[in-house]
C-alpha cells in the first residue's frame, strides 16, 4: 500500500484599506478597544446600507493580476446568509458565482538548492467582508461571551487553490511565497498572528491499495491555521491521522460517513479535532445583494491597476542572482525581508557598482541594526544613496573596508544625534578622519625609509625569515601617513627589506 | 380658517407673511393630535418638544430675515420605519419597541435641513408588511372617513394623519403600493417616486429592490414640495440615482400639451368594484375634456405581478429581517437554552404572524433546490413586466387606472384571508416591480362615503409629468378638498 497526500488551501487576506469594504468606518487592527471601530453600517443597524469601497477592488484586481488570474469584467455581490453573533446583519456580503479573479497560478521554490519551482493553480479569488470576533470565557466557569465588531466589515480576499500541493512542507513554502508576493504588492500586511492572513487547508489522501486500486480518503478542512508552522504541522498530523483512519475503517470519500469534515487545529497539543458534524452541511441561501449594483471592471480600470504592479519576488530573487552575482542565499535574505529592502539593496548596488559588496553590507550591517532596533528599512537612518556612495569609495579604492566601517559607525552616531545624514557627509567624514587612501607614493616611500632606518634590527629579522616581524613597522608607517592602506604598506616594506 | 385644515401652500403663505408663527402651527397640530389621535390611532410617538424646538428655529430664521427652508415651519409626520436620531423607531414591531437610532435617515436629514417640523412617528403594518395597518404590534389606526374601515397600509398612519387633519404632510414608504393604497383609501395624495429617486439610507428595509420613500399630502402641490426636499443623490445609498432633480414645484401649474393617456382594459375586468371603475372612467374623461387622447394598451405580464411580487419581496425580507436576532439590539428572549434557542425564542416572541409568514416564504424560496424555480423565475417575470411598460410608454405618456379593486375594506375583513389581502396589490405592485413612479389622487367618494383614488403611472424619472398631470385633474375637480363628515 502506498499513499499520496493531496492539499488545497483557502487563504483569507485582509486588505490594507483605510476604511471598511462597505462603509467609511476606519479599518485597523485594534483588539484592545473592542467595538470602537464601528459605525451604524458596521453594526448592521436597521436602515443602514452598504456602499462599495473601490480601493478594495483596486487591491483585489492588483492581487488577481499578480496571481496570473483572469479579472472578471462583470461581477456582483451576493449575500451569504447564516446566523452567528459576530455577523450583525446575519449575512456576509461576498461573491458567489462571479469572483473578481479566477483561473490563476503561483509558483514557489520547492528546492532551494536547485531553485526548482512548482506551480499551484488557483481556482478563484473573491472579495468579501470579514466578520467580527466572538470572545468566549475560557475559564470554564460559564462566564459571558462577548462580541467585538472592530474586524467586522474589513475587506477580505479569499484565494482558493486547486488541490495541487503534495506535502506539508510544500504547503508551507507555497503559503510563504504567497505571503511574500502579497506584501510586495502592498495589498496586505499579512500578519498571521493578527489574523490579516489566515489559512484553511483541505486535506486528504490518495491511497493505492496493494491490488493497485486508487481510492481517496474523506476530505478534512482544517480551519483557522494562524502560523506557517501550524500549517505545516497540522497537515503533517492530518496525513498520519487519515492514514490510520483509513487502515482502521477503510472509509472512502463519497461513502456514508465519508463526507467532508471541518476540523480545528490545537497548536498546544499538536492535533486536529472534529469541529462540525459532517451531516450539518449549511444552506447559505446565496442571492444577489439588492442593495449593491453589479460591478463592471472596464479595460481602463484594469490597465490603471496593472500599472501599479511590481516585479514578483520570485522573479526578482532570480534576477538579483543573475544581475548582481549574488548567492541564492543572499538573494533570498534580501528578497524575503520585503520589497523596500530589495529596493534599498538595488539602489546601493547600482550606486557602488558592486553587488557583492552591497549584499555584504545590506545583509550584515544594515539587517543587523534593523533587527537590533526592531525597525524596517524605511526607518533606517542611512539612506540608500548615502550607503551607495560610501561603498563606491571602497569599490573605487579611495578607502578601505575597515575605514568604511568607521565612517558608517560615525554616520549612525550622527543620525542618533538627530542630524539627518546626507550624501555629502560621506566624504566629509572620510576627510575629517583622514581615512582617504594615500596615493602619493613618494610620501609613503619616505616614511618607510625613515622607519626602516630607525629599526635596522627588525629589518634584519625579517630578512632572516621572520616575515611577521614586519607588523610593528607597518603600524609606525601608518602612524606617519594616515589613510595608508596596510596591505600596500606591508608590501612596500617587504620589498624594501628584501631588496 | 383652521390651521389644521390648511394645505401646505396655504400654511407657507401664512408663515412667510408672518401672520402666524411656526410655533403656532406646530402647536395647532400637536393639540389636534392630543385631542383626536386617541380615536384615529395614527401616531406611535409624538415628539412635542422636538417639534416646538424646530418650529422656534424656523421662526427665528424668518425673524432674522433668513430663509427658513423649503418647508420652513411645516409639520411633517414620518412613518415609523424611518430612522430618527434619538427618537424611538419601532417599525410597529415588538422587536424594535425600544430601539432608538443613533442616526437620522437621509430623508430626515433633508427634512431638518429644509426647516420641517417633525411631529412624530406614525403607525404602519409591522415592518411595512401588510395592506391595512392591522399587523402593527401597537395600535389600530382607523380610516378617518369611517372608523369601522381600514386606512389601508402599510403607510396607514401616514395617510390617516393627513385625512384627519393631524399633519399637512407625511412620509410613507411604498414596496408594493404602501403609499398609494392608503392614500386612495383615505382620500389624500400619495406618490411613489422612481426607484432610486429618494435615498433609502435610514429606511428600515423590507424588500430592498422595491422599497421607495415618498410623500403624502392633502393636494398635489404638497407632495411636489415634499418630494422636492427628499429627492436627490445620496452617496450612502448605492442604488440612489445620481441624476438632476427638476424644479417640480415651479413647473407644477403648467399643463401638459398633447397628453396621451393609456388605459389597460384588463384592469377593468373581473374583481374591480363598479363604483371604483366608474370613478376612474370619469377621471379619464376629465383628461379627454382637457385635450388628452386616450388609448387602450396592454400589459401582458401584469397578471403575474402579485405572484412575482410575493416571491421577490418575501425573499428579500427574509434576508433583511435576519439581523433582528436579539444579539446586538432589539428584543431578546429571557428564557432560552442555548444560542440557537436564543435566536428562535427572540424572533418567535417578537415578530407578528404576517412577518413570520413572509420570512418563512422567503427563506423557503431562497433555499437550495428552490432558488431557480422561484426566485430566479420571479426575476425573469419582473424583467418581462418592465419590458411591458417600456413598450407601453412608447405609445402613451401616462397610464391611468384604479389604485385598488375596492374602496377601504372593513377592519378585520381580510385578516383571515392573507391571499385576498395580497391580491388587492394587483394594480400597485407592478410599479414597484418596474421601478416606475406612480401617484394616487382623490377621484371620488363612494355611496358608502369612502374615498376612491385614481392611479397615474409614468416612465422612470418622469415625476414631473406625473405631478403636472395630477395637478391638471385636481384643478378640474374638488375631491381633494373634501373632509370626512365626522370632522
Short mmCIF file of N, CA and C in Angstrom, two decimals, chain B residues 195-261:
data_model
loop_
_atom_site.label_atom_id
_atom_site.label_comp_id
_atom_site.label_asym_id
_atom_site.label_seq_id
_atom_site.Cartn_x
_atom_site.Cartn_y
_atom_site.Cartn_z
N UNK B 195 -37.78 54.22 -8.51
CA UNK B 195 -36.81 53.55 -7.64
C UNK B 195 -35.45 54.23 -7.79
N UNK B 196 -34.88 54.65 -6.69
CA UNK B 196 -33.58 55.33 -6.74
C UNK B 196 -33.67 56.85 -6.73
N UNK B 197 -34.90 57.39 -6.80
CA UNK B 197 -35.06 58.85 -6.79
C UNK B 197 -34.78 59.40 -5.39
N UNK B 198 -35.18 58.63 -4.37
CA UNK B 198 -35.02 59.06 -2.98
C UNK B 198 -34.12 58.05 -2.27
N UNK B 199 -33.16 58.54 -1.52
CA UNK B 199 -32.25 57.65 -0.79
C UNK B 199 -33.01 56.78 0.19
N UNK B 200 -32.64 55.51 0.26
CA UNK B 200 -33.23 54.60 1.23
C UNK B 200 -32.41 54.55 2.51
N UNK B 201 -31.33 55.32 2.59
CA UNK B 201 -30.49 55.24 3.79
C UNK B 201 -31.31 55.66 5.01
N UNK B 202 -31.45 54.74 5.95
CA UNK B 202 -32.23 55.02 7.15
C UNK B 202 -33.66 54.55 7.06
N UNK B 203 -34.08 54.11 5.89
CA UNK B 203 -35.40 53.46 5.77
C UNK B 203 -35.17 51.99 6.13
N UNK B 204 -35.84 51.52 7.16
CA UNK B 204 -35.62 50.13 7.56
C UNK B 204 -36.13 49.23 6.44
N UNK B 205 -35.24 48.38 5.94
CA UNK B 205 -35.53 47.65 4.71
C UNK B 205 -36.59 46.58 4.91
N UNK B 206 -37.52 46.53 3.97
CA UNK B 206 -38.46 45.41 3.86
C UNK B 206 -38.00 44.60 2.65
N UNK B 207 -38.16 45.16 1.45
CA UNK B 207 -37.67 44.49 0.24
C UNK B 207 -36.85 45.52 -0.54
N UNK B 208 -35.53 45.39 -0.44
CA UNK B 208 -34.62 46.45 -0.87
C UNK B 208 -34.78 46.88 -2.33
N UNK B 209 -35.12 45.94 -3.22
CA UNK B 209 -35.18 46.30 -4.63
C UNK B 209 -36.53 46.91 -5.00
N UNK B 210 -37.44 46.98 -4.03
CA UNK B 210 -38.79 47.51 -4.29
C UNK B 210 -39.12 48.73 -3.44
N UNK B 211 -38.51 48.83 -2.25
CA UNK B 211 -38.82 49.91 -1.31
C UNK B 211 -38.51 51.28 -1.90
N UNK B 212 -39.39 52.21 -1.69
CA UNK B 212 -39.10 53.59 -2.05
C UNK B 212 -39.90 54.52 -1.15
N UNK B 213 -39.22 55.54 -0.64
CA UNK B 213 -39.88 56.53 0.21
C UNK B 213 -40.60 57.55 -0.66
N UNK B 214 -41.69 58.11 -0.13
CA UNK B 214 -42.41 59.12 -0.90
C UNK B 214 -43.33 59.95 -0.02
N UNK B 215 -43.88 61.01 -0.62
CA UNK B 215 -44.71 61.95 0.13
C UNK B 215 -46.20 61.60 0.12
N UNK B 216 -46.90 62.01 1.18
CA UNK B 216 -48.37 62.02 1.20
C UNK B 216 -48.79 63.42 1.63
N UNK B 217 -49.92 63.88 1.08
CA UNK B 217 -50.31 65.27 1.34
C UNK B 217 -51.80 65.45 1.02
N UNK B 218 -52.31 66.64 1.34
CA UNK B 218 -53.71 66.94 1.03
C UNK B 218 -53.90 67.15 -0.47
N UNK B 219 -52.90 67.78 -1.10
CA UNK B 219 -53.04 68.11 -2.52
C UNK B 219 -51.73 67.81 -3.26
N UNK B 220 -51.79 67.92 -4.59
CA UNK B 220 -50.64 67.57 -5.41
C UNK B 220 -49.45 68.47 -5.09
N UNK B 221 -49.73 69.74 -4.86
CA UNK B 221 -48.65 70.67 -4.60
C UNK B 221 -47.85 70.28 -3.35
N UNK B 222 -48.56 69.81 -2.33
CA UNK B 222 -47.87 69.40 -1.11
C UNK B 222 -46.90 68.25 -1.38
N UNK B 223 -47.35 67.29 -2.17
CA UNK B 223 -46.46 66.16 -2.48
C UNK B 223 -45.28 66.60 -3.33
N UNK B 224 -45.55 67.53 -4.27
CA UNK B 224 -44.46 68.03 -5.12
C UNK B 224 -43.38 68.69 -4.25
N UNK B 225 -43.83 69.47 -3.29
CA UNK B 225 -42.88 70.19 -2.43
C UNK B 225 -42.10 69.22 -1.54
N UNK B 226 -42.80 68.25 -0.97
CA UNK B 226 -42.12 67.30 -0.09
C UNK B 226 -41.13 66.44 -0.89
N UNK B 227 -41.53 66.06 -2.10
CA UNK B 227 -40.62 65.28 -2.95
C UNK B 227 -39.39 66.12 -3.31
N UNK B 228 -39.65 67.41 -3.58
CA UNK B 228 -38.54 68.32 -3.91
C UNK B 228 -37.47 68.28 -2.82
N UNK B 229 -37.91 68.16 -1.59
CA UNK B 229 -36.99 68.18 -0.45
C UNK B 229 -36.25 66.85 -0.30
N UNK B 230 -36.97 65.74 -0.45
CA UNK B 230 -36.34 64.45 -0.11
C UNK B 230 -35.62 63.78 -1.28
N UNK B 231 -35.90 64.21 -2.53
CA UNK B 231 -35.29 63.54 -3.68
C UNK B 231 -33.84 63.99 -3.87
N UNK B 232 -33.08 63.16 -4.57
CA UNK B 232 -31.71 63.55 -4.93
C UNK B 232 -30.67 62.55 -4.48
N UNK B 233 -29.51 62.68 -5.09
CA UNK B 233 -28.45 61.71 -4.88
C UNK B 233 -27.95 61.70 -3.45
N UNK B 234 -27.67 60.49 -2.97
CA UNK B 234 -27.10 60.32 -1.65
C UNK B 234 -26.00 59.27 -1.76
N UNK B 235 -24.75 59.64 -1.52
CA UNK B 235 -23.65 58.67 -1.65
C UNK B 235 -23.75 57.51 -0.66
N UNK B 236 -24.64 57.60 0.32
CA UNK B 236 -24.77 56.49 1.28
C UNK B 236 -25.72 55.41 0.81
N UNK B 237 -26.37 55.60 -0.35
CA UNK B 237 -27.24 54.57 -0.90
C UNK B 237 -26.77 54.29 -2.33
N UNK B 238 -26.18 53.11 -2.52
CA UNK B 238 -25.58 52.77 -3.82
C UNK B 238 -26.64 52.60 -4.91
N UNK B 239 -27.92 52.47 -4.51
CA UNK B 239 -28.97 52.32 -5.52
C UNK B 239 -29.67 53.66 -5.79
N UNK B 240 -29.22 54.71 -5.12
CA UNK B 240 -29.83 56.03 -5.31
C UNK B 240 -29.23 56.66 -6.56
N UNK B 241 -30.09 57.13 -7.46
CA UNK B 241 -29.63 57.61 -8.76
C UNK B 241 -28.97 58.97 -8.66
N UNK B 242 -27.89 59.12 -9.40
CA UNK B 242 -27.19 60.41 -9.42
C UNK B 242 -27.66 61.18 -10.66
N UNK B 243 -28.88 61.72 -10.55
CA UNK B 243 -29.46 62.47 -11.67
C UNK B 243 -29.99 63.79 -11.12
N UNK B 244 -30.08 64.80 -11.99
CA UNK B 244 -30.57 66.10 -11.51
C UNK B 244 -32.01 66.00 -11.00
N UNK B 245 -32.34 66.85 -10.04
CA UNK B 245 -33.70 66.92 -9.51
C UNK B 245 -34.38 68.13 -10.16
N UNK B 246 -35.41 67.90 -10.99
CA UNK B 246 -36.08 69.03 -11.65
C UNK B 246 -36.82 69.91 -10.64
N UNK B 247 -37.19 71.10 -11.08
CA UNK B 247 -37.96 72.02 -10.23
C UNK B 247 -39.44 71.67 -10.34
N UNK B 248 -39.87 70.66 -9.58
CA UNK B 248 -41.25 70.19 -9.69
C UNK B 248 -42.25 71.24 -9.23
N UNK B 249 -41.95 71.90 -8.12
CA UNK B 249 -42.92 72.87 -7.59
C UNK B 249 -43.08 74.05 -8.56
N UNK B 250 -41.98 74.43 -9.19
CA UNK B 250 -42.04 75.58 -10.10
C UNK B 250 -42.84 75.30 -11.37
N UNK B 251 -42.81 74.04 -11.82
CA UNK B 251 -43.45 73.72 -13.10
C UNK B 251 -44.85 73.15 -12.94
N UNK B 252 -45.28 73.02 -11.68
CA UNK B 252 -46.49 72.26 -11.41
C UNK B 252 -47.74 72.77 -12.12
N UNK B 253 -47.84 74.09 -12.23
CA UNK B 253 -49.08 74.66 -12.78
C UNK B 253 -49.11 74.64 -14.30
N UNK B 254 -48.01 74.24 -14.93
CA UNK B 254 -48.01 74.20 -16.40
C UNK B 254 -48.68 72.92 -16.88
N UNK B 255 -49.80 73.05 -17.60
CA UNK B 255 -50.47 71.85 -18.09
C UNK B 255 -49.62 71.16 -19.16
N UNK B 256 -49.85 69.87 -19.37
CA UNK B 256 -49.13 69.12 -20.40
C UNK B 256 -49.93 69.19 -21.69
N UNK B 257 -49.26 69.55 -22.77
CA UNK B 257 -49.93 69.64 -24.08
C UNK B 257 -49.89 68.28 -24.77
N UNK B 258 -50.96 67.96 -25.50
CA UNK B 258 -50.97 66.75 -26.33
C UNK B 258 -50.77 65.46 -25.54
N UNK B 259 -51.31 65.46 -24.34
CA UNK B 259 -51.11 64.31 -23.46
C UNK B 259 -51.77 63.05 -24.02
N UNK B 260 -51.02 61.94 -24.00
CA UNK B 260 -51.58 60.65 -24.43
C UNK B 260 -51.70 59.74 -23.22
N UNK B 261 -52.95 59.39 -22.91
CA UNK B 261 -53.20 58.58 -21.72
C UNK B 261 -53.50 57.14 -22.13
#
